[in-house]
Coordinates of C-alpha atoms in Angstrom, one line a residue:
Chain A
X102 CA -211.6 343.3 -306.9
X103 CA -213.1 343.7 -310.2
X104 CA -212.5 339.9 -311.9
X105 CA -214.3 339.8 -315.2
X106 CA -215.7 336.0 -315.1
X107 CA -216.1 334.2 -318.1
X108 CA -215.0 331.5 -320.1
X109 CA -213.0 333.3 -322.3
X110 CA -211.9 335.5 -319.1
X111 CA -210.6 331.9 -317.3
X112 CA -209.1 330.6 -320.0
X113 CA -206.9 333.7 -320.5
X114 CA -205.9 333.0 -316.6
X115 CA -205.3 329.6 -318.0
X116 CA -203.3 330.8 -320.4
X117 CA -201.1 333.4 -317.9
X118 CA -200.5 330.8 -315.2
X119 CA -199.1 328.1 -318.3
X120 CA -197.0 331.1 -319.5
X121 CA -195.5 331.5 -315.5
X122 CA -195.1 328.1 -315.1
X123 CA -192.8 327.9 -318.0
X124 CA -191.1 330.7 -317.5
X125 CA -190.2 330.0 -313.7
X126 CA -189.2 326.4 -314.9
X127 CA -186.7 328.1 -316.8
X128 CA -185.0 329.0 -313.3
X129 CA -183.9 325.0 -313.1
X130 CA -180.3 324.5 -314.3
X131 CA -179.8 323.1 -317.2
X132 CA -177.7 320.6 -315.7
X133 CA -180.3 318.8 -313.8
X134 CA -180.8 317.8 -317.6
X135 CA -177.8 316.4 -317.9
X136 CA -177.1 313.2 -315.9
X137 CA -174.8 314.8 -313.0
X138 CA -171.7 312.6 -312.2
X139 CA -170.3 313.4 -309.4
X140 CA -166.7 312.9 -308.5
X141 CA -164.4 313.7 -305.6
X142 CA -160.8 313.6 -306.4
X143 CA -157.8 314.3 -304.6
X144 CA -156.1 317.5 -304.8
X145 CA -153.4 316.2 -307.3
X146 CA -155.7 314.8 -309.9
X147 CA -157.7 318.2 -309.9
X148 CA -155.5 319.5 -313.0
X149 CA -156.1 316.1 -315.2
X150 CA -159.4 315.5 -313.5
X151 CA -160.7 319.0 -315.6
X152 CA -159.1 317.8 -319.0
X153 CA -160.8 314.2 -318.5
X154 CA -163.8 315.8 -317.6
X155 CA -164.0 318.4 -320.6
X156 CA -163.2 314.9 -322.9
X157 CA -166.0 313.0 -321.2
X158 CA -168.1 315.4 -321.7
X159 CA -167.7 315.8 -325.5
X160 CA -167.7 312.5 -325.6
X161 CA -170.8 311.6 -323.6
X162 CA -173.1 315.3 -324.0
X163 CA -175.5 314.4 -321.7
X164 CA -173.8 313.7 -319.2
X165 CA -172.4 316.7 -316.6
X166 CA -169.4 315.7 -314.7
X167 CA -169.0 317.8 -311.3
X168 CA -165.7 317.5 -309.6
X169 CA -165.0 318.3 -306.0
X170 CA -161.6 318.0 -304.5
X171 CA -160.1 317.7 -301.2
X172 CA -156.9 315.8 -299.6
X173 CA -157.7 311.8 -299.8
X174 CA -158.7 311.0 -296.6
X175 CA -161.4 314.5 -296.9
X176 CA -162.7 312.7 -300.1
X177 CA -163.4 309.4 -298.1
X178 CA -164.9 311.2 -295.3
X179 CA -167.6 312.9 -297.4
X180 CA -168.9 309.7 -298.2
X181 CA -168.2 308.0 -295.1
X182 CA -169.1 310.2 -292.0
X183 CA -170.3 313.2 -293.7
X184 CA -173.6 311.3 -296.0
X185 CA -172.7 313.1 -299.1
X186 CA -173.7 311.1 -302.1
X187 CA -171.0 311.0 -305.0
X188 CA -170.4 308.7 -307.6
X189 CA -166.9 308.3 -307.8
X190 CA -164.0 308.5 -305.1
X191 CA -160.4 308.7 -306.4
X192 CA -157.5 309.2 -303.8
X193 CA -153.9 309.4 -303.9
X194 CA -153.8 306.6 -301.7
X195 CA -155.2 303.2 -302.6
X196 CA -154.7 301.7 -299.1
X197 CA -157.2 304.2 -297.7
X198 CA -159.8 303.0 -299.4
X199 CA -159.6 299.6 -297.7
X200 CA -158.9 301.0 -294.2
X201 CA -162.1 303.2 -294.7
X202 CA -164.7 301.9 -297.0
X203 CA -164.3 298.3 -296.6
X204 CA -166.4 298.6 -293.6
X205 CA -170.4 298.3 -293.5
X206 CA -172.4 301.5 -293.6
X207 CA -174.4 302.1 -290.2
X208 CA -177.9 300.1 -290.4
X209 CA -176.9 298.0 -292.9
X210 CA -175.2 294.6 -293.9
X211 CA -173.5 296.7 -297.0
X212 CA -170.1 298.4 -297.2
X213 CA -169.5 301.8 -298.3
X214 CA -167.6 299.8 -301.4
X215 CA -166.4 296.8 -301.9
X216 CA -163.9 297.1 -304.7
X217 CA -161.6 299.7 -305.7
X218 CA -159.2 300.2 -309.1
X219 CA -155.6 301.2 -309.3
X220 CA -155.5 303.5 -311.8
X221 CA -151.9 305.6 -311.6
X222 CA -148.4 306.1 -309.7
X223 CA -145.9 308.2 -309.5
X224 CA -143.6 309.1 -307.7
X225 CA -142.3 312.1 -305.2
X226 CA -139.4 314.4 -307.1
X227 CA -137.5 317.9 -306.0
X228 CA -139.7 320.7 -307.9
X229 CA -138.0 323.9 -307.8
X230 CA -137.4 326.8 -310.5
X231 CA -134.5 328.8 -312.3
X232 CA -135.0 331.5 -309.5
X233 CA -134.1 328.5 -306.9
X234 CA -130.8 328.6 -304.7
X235 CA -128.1 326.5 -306.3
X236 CA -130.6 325.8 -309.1
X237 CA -127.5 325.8 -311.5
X238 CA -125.5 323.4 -309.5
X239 CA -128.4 320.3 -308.2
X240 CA -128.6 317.4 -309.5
X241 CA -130.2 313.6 -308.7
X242 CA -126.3 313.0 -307.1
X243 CA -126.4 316.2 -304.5
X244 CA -129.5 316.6 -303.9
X245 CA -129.5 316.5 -300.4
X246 CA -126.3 318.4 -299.9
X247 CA -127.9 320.9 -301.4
X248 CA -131.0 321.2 -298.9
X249 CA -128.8 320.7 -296.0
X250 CA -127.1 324.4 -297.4
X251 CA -128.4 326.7 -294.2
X252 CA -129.3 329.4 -296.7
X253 CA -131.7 326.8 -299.0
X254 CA -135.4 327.2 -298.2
X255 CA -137.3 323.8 -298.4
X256 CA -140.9 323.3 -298.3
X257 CA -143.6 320.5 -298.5
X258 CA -147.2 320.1 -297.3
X259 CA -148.5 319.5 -293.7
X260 CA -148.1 315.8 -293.4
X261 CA -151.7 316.1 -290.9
X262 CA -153.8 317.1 -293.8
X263 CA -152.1 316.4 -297.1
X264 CA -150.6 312.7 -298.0
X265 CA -147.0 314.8 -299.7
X266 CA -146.6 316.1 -296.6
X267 CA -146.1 312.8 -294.7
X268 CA -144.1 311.2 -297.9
X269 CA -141.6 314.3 -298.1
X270 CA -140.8 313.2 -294.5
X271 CA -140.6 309.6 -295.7
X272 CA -138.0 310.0 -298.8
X273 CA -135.8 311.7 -296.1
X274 CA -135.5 308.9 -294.1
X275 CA -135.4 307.1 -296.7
X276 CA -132.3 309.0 -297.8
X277 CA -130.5 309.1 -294.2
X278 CA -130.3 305.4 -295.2
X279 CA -129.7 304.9 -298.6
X280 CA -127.0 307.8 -298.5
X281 CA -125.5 306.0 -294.9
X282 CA -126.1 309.9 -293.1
X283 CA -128.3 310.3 -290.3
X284 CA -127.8 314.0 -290.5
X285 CA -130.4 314.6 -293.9
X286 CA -134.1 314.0 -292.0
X287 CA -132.7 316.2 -289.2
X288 CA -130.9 318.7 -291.0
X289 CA -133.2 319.3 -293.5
X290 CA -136.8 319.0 -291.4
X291 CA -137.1 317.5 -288.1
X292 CA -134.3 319.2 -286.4
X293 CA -136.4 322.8 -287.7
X294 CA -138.7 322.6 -284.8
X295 CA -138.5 323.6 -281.6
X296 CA -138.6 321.4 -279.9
X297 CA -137.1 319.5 -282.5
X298 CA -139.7 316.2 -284.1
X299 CA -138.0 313.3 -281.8
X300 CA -137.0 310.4 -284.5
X301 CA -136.5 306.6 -283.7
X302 CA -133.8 305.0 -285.7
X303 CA -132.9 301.5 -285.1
X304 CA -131.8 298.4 -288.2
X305 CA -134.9 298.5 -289.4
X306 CA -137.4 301.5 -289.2
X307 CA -137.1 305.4 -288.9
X308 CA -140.2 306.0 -286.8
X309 CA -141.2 310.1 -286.7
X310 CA -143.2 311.4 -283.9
X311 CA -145.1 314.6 -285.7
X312 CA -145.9 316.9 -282.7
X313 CA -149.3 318.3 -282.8
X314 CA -149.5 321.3 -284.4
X315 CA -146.7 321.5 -287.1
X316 CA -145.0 325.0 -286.8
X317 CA -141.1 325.0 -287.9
X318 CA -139.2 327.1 -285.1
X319 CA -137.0 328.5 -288.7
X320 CA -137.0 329.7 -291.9
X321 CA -135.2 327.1 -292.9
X322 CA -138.7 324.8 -294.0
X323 CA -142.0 325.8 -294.5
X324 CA -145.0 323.8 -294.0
X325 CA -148.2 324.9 -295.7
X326 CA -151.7 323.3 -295.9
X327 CA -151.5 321.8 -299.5
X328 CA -149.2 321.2 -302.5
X329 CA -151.1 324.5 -304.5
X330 CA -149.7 326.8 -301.2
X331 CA -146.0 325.2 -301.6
X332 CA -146.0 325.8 -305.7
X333 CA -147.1 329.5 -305.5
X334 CA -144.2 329.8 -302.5
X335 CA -142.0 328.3 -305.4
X336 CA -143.4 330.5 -307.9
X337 CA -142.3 333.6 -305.7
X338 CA -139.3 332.4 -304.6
X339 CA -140.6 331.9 -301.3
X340 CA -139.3 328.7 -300.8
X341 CA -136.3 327.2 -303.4
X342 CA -137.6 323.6 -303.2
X343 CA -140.3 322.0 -302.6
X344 CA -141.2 317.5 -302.7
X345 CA -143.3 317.0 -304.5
X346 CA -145.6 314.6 -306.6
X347 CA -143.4 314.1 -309.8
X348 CA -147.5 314.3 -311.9
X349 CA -148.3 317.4 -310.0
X350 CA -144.5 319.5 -311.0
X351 CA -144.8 318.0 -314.4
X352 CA -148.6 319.8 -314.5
X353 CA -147.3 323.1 -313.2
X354 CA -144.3 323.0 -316.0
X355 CA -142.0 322.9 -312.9
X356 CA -138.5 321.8 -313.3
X357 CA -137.6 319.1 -310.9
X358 CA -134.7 316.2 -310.2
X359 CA -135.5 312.7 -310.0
X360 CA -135.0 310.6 -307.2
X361 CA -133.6 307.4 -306.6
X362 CA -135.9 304.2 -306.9
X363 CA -135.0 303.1 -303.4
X364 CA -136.2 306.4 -301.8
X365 CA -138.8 308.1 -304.1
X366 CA -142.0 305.8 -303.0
X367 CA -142.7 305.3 -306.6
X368 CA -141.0 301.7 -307.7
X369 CA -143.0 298.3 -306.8
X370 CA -140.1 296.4 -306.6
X371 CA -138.9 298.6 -303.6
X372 CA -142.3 298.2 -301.6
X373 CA -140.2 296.3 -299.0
X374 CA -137.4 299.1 -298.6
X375 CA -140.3 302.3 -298.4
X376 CA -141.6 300.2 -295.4
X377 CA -138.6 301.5 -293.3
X378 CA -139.9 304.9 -293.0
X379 CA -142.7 305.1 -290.5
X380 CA -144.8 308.9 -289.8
X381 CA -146.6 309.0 -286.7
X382 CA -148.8 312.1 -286.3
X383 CA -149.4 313.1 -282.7
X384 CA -153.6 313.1 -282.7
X385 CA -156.3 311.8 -284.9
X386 CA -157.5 314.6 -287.4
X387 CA -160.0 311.8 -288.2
X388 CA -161.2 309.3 -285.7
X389 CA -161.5 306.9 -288.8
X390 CA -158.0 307.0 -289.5
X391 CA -155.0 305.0 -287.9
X392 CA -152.2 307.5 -286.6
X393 CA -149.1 305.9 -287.9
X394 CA -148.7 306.2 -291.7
X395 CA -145.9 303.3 -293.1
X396 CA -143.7 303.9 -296.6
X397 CA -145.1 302.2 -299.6
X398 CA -145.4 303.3 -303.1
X399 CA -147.5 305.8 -304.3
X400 CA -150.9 304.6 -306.1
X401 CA -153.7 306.1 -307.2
X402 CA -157.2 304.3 -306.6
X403 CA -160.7 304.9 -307.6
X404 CA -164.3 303.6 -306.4
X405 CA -167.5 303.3 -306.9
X406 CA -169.7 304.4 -303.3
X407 CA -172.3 301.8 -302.8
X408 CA -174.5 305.1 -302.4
X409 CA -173.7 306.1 -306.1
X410 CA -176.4 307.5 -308.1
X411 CA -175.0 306.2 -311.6
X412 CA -173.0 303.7 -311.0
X413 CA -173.2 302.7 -314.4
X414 CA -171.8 306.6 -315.3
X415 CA -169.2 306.2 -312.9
X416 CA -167.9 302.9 -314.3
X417 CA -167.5 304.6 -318.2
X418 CA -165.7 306.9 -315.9
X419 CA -164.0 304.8 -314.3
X420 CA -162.8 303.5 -318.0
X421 CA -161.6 306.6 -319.2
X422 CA -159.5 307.2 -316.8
X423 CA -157.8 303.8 -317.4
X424 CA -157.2 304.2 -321.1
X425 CA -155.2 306.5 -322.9
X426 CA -153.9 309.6 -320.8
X427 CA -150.9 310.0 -322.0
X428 CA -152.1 313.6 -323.7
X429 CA -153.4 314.6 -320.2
X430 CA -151.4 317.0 -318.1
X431 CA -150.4 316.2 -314.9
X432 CA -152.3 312.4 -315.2
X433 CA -150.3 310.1 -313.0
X434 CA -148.8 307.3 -315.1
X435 CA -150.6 304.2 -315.6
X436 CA -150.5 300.9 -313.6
Chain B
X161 CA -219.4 332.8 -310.0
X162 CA -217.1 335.8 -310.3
X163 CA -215.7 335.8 -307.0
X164 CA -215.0 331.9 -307.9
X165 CA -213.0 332.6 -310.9
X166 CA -210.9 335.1 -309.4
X167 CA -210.0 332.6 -306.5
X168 CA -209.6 329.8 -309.0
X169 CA -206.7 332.2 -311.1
X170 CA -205.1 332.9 -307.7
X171 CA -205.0 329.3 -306.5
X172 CA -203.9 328.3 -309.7
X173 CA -200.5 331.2 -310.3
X174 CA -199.8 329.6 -306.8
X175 CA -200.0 326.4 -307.9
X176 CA -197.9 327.4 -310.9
X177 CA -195.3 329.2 -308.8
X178 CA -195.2 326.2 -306.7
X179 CA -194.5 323.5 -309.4
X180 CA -191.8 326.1 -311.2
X181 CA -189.6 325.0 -308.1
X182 CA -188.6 328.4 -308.2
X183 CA -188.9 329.2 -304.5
X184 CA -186.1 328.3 -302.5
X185 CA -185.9 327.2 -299.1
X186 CA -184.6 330.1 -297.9
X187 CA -184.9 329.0 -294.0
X188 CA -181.6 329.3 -292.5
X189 CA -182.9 328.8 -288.7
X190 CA -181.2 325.7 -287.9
X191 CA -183.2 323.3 -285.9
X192 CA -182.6 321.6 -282.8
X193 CA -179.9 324.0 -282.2
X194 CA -181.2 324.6 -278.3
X195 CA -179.7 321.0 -277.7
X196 CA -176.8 321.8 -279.3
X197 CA -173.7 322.9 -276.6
X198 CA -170.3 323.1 -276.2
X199 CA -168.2 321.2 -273.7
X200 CA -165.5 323.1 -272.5
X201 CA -162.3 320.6 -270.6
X202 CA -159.4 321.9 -268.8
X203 CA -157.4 320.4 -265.9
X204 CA -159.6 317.6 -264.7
X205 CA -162.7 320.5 -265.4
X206 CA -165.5 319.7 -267.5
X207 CA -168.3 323.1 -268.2
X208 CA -171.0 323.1 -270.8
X209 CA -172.2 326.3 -272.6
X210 CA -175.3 326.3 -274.3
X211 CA -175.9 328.5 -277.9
X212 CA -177.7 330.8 -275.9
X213 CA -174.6 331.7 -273.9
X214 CA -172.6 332.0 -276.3
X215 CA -174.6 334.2 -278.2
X216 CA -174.9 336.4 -274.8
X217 CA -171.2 337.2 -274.8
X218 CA -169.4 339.8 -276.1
X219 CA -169.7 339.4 -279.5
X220 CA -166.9 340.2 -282.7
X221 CA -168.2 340.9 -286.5
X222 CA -165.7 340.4 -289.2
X223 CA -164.6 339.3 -292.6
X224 CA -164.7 335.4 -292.9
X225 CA -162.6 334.2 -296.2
X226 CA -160.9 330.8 -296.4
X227 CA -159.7 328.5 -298.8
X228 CA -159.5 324.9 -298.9
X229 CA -156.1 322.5 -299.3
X230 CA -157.1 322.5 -302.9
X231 CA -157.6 326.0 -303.3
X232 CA -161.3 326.5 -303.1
X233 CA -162.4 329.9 -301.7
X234 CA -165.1 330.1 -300.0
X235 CA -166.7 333.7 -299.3
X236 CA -166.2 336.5 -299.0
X237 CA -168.8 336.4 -296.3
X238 CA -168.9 338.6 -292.8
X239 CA -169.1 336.5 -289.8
X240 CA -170.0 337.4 -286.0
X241 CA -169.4 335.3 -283.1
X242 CA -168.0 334.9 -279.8
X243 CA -163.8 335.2 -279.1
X244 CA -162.2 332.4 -278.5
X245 CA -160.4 334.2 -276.1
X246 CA -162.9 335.2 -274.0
X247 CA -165.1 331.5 -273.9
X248 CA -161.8 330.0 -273.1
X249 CA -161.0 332.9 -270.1
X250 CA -162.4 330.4 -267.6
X251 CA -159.4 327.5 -268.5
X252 CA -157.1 329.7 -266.8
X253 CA -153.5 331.5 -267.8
X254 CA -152.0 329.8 -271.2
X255 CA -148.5 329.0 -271.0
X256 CA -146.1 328.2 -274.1
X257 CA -146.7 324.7 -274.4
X258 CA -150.6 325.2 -273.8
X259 CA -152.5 323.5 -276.7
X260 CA -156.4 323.9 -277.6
X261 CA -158.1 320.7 -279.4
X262 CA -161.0 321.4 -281.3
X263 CA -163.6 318.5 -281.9
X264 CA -166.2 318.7 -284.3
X265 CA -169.2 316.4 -283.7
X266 CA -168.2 314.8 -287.2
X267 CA -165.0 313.8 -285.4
X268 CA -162.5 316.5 -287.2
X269 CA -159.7 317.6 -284.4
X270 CA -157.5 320.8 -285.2
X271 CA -155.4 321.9 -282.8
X272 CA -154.1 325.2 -281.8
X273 CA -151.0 326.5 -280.1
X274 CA -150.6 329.2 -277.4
X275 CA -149.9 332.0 -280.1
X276 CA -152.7 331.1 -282.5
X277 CA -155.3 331.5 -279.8
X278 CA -153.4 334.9 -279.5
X279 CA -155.0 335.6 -282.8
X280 CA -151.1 335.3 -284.1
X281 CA -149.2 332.9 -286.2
X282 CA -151.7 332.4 -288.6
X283 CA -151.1 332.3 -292.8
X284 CA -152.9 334.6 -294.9
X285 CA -153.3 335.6 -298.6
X286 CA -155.0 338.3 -300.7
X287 CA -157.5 337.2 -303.3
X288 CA -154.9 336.0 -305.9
X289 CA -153.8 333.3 -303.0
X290 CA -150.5 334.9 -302.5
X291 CA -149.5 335.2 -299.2
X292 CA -150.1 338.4 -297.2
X293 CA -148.6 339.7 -293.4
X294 CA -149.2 341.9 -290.0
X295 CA -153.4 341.1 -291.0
X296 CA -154.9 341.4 -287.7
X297 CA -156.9 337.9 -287.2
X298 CA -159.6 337.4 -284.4
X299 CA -160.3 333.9 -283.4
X300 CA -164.2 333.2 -282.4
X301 CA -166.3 330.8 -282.3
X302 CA -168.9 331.8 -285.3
X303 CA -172.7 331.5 -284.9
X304 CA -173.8 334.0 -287.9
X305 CA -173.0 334.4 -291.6
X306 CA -174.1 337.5 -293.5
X307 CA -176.3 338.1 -290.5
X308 CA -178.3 334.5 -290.6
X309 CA -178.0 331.6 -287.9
X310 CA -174.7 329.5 -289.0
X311 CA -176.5 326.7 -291.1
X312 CA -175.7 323.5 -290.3
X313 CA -174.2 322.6 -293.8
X314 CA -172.0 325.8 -293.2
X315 CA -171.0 324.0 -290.1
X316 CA -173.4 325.9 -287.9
X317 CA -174.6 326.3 -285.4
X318 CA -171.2 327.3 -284.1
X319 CA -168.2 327.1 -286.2
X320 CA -164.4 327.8 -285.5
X321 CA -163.6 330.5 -287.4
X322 CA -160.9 332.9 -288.4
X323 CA -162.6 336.5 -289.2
X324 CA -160.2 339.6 -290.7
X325 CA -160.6 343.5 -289.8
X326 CA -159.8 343.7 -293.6
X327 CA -162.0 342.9 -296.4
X328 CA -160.2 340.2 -299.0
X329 CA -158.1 338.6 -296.6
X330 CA -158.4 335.2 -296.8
X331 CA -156.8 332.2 -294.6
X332 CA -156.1 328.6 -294.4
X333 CA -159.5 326.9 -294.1
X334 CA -158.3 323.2 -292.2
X335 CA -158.7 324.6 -289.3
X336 CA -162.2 325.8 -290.0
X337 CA -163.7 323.4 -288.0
X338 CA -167.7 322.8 -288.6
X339 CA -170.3 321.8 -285.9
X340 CA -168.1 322.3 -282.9
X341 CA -168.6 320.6 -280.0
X342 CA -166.3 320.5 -277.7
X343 CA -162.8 322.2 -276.8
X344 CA -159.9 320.9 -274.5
X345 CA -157.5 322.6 -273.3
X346 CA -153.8 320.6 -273.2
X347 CA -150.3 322.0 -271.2

């Protein structure tokens, strides 16, 4: 093969293979420099999730935050049945974290957490645009008169995968009662199916019975897989109206009405009254998770996964997202 | 002593290549996937299929693009796998209330009506995430991506999937559903 041996010979071979090495270890990210913490988030906080994120950053250079989002429950799971290790959870739902990470991890005495913070609410609004039907003439008073119209297009997220979904649902029932109708959920949503969503009304709780695949029989409402499907509909004029998170319509510069306290799931003091509006879907996406989803207000929660990596990251996280955010778009308003 | 030198630089830009962490894992076969199979129920009938028969049907190459509730694409990628329709031939006619659960051994459920397993009623979009019509879709049950074994983090080995005739069409990815493993037949 013709090698020239040598001491000077080897140490040039010396020399070549340092010079590889260091190049090849220039193929490793630069982020693995960085401390990585890694959050999942909800699909609402995606939008104020990427300004925090940018400040943190500045703020804390050596330090990467990676952000992965999915509906709430999808966050949970990744921690929970899937093994994925993250730092931080935050949903749009503090009650979920309870339900599913309160509970031990398999072969061991530890839960997936043990605490969680509240760290926003808000509160579900009517989102539509100047392009909207009737967009001149709604207001917080007619509202619902204005759905109702048969040539008004409503939309609002499948209640199976995305927590809007089964609140839009909610503030209707919500408004059969606090408007003494009982024509508003059916006009508007449940009587749009074929066959129509069967609804249980008695004093006390609406109860609706989702069927198991949620295809409207009109044109009259669309359902689409998440809020980011609905506000491009609304963009187009695909839809006129859309419920929606009031944090997510003020982040997309969307005009929107405001909803009464007793019926927009975003007011403490009416906890008691959201209770009356119960959504049952018909099968378990998730075997974790309990069919029947009861009204309450809307809070946002975050947690630290026993599993976490840098826990101590997560909590200076955690701490950001608690303090000032009233400069951040979108941000759900504090506790 | 020459001979020995030229071995030790050899063993040595190995060593180096090594250590640079440079060389992926590029092993796609998925392990274990011979006792991996699919458990098909319908009417008080229970049938198993392995991978290996499913990979014997008739099998469907197309493009597979979807997007997550938040927005996420994933791919473009092509897929190939086995239709729906025809592993499903055995359950019998389909009527209008005929329903299809999906399970995933990670205990995801989707659930699909008469006219999706059609390959109709689906929602599509073009790469800017509006929404696009008349796409022809073809429901299968995927086993390859880009002409590798389905891994198992890309849900593999057999994944639900929804695969386009057209390049850049992309569709709603919940009912995507990874590591399937069995499907039941509701009417």
């Amino acid at each position: 093969m013709g090698f020239k041996a040598g001491v000077t010979s080897l140490g040039s071979i010396l020399c070549i293979c340092l010079i590889i090495f260091l190049f090849f270890s220039g193929c490793t990210d630069e982020r693995e420099e960085k401390t990585q913490v890694r959050v999942l988030a909800a699909g609402s906080l995606l939008l104020p999730f990427e300004q925090i994120e940018k400040r943190f950053e500045e703020k804390y250079p050596e330090t990467d935050v990676l952000v992965e989002g999915h509906g709430s429950i999808q966050c949970i799971r990744q921690v929970t049945d899937l093994n994925r290790q993250f730092d931080i959870v935050a949903v749009a739902d503090d009650s979920l974290i309870p339900i599913l990470m309160y509970r031990p991890m398999p072969k061991s005495e530890k839960n997936w957490t043990d605490s969680h913070e509240l760290f926003g609410r808000t509160e579900m609004v009517l989102a539509y645009t100047n392009k909207s039907a009737y967009a001149g003439e709604i207001s917080t008073e007619n509202w619902y008169e204005i759905l109702m119209k048969p040539d008004v297009r409503f939309g609002c997220a499948n209640p199976v995968l995305d927590a809007s979904g089964y609140r839009a649902i909610m503030v209707l029932a919500l408004a059969d009662r606090f408007y003494n109708r009982t024509d508003i959920l059916d006009t508007i949503y449940t009587g749009q199916f074929s066959p129509g969503i069967p609804v249980r009304m008695d004093e006390l709780v609406t109860q609706i019975l989702l069927p198991d695949v949620m295809k409207p029989s009109s044109r009259k409402v669309t359902i689409r897989d998440g809020s980011i499907f609905l506000l491009s509909l609304l963009q187009t004029g695909g839809i006129d109206y859309a419920l929606e998170y009031r944090c997510v319509a003020e982040g997309e510069n969307l005009k929107y009405i405001s909803l009464p306290d007793a019926i927009n799931l975003g007011n403490t003091s009416y906890a008691d009254n959201y209770k009356s509006a119960v959504v049952d879907l018909n099968f378990k996406r998730f075997s974790t998770i309990d069919l029947t989803r009861i009204g309450a207000p809307i809070v946002y929660a975050v947690c630290i996964p026993a599993l976490a990596e840098h826990p101590e990251e997560a909590r200076v996280f955690i701490a950001e997202l608690t303090g000032d955010n009233s400069d951040v778009l979108g941000m759900p308003y504090p506790i | 002593m020459n001979q020995k030198t030229g071995w030790l630089a050899v063993s040595l830009i190995v060593l180096s290549l090594f250590m640079s962490g440079c060389i992926t894992d590029d092993t796609d076969e998925n392990t274990g996937d011979e006792n991996w199979n699919l458990t098909l129920e319908w009417d008080g009938n229970t049938q198993h299929m392995s991978l290996s028969d499913i990979r014997k049907m008739p099998s469907y190459t197309g493009h597979a693009y979807l997007v997550s509730t938040t927005g996420i694409r994933y791919g473009p990628y092509i897929g190939t796998g086995a239709l729906l329709s025809d592993i499903i031939g055995p359950m019998g006619e389909l009527n209008e209330t005929s329903r299809l659960y999906l399970y995933g051994s990670d205990e995801y459920l989707w659930v699909l009506d008469n006219i999706q397993l059609k390959g109709e009623g689906y929602i599509t979009f073009d790469e800017n995430l509006s929404e696009t019509e008349n796409q022809i879709i073809t429901p299968v049950l995927m086993y390859e991506l880009d002409g590798k074994p389905l891994s198992e983090e890309d849900g593999g080995p057999v994944r639900f999937a929804l695969l386009s005739e057209n390049p850049g069409v992309i569709t709603e990815g919940s009912g995507w559903v990874k590591w399937v493993s069995k499907l039941e037949l509701h009417r």
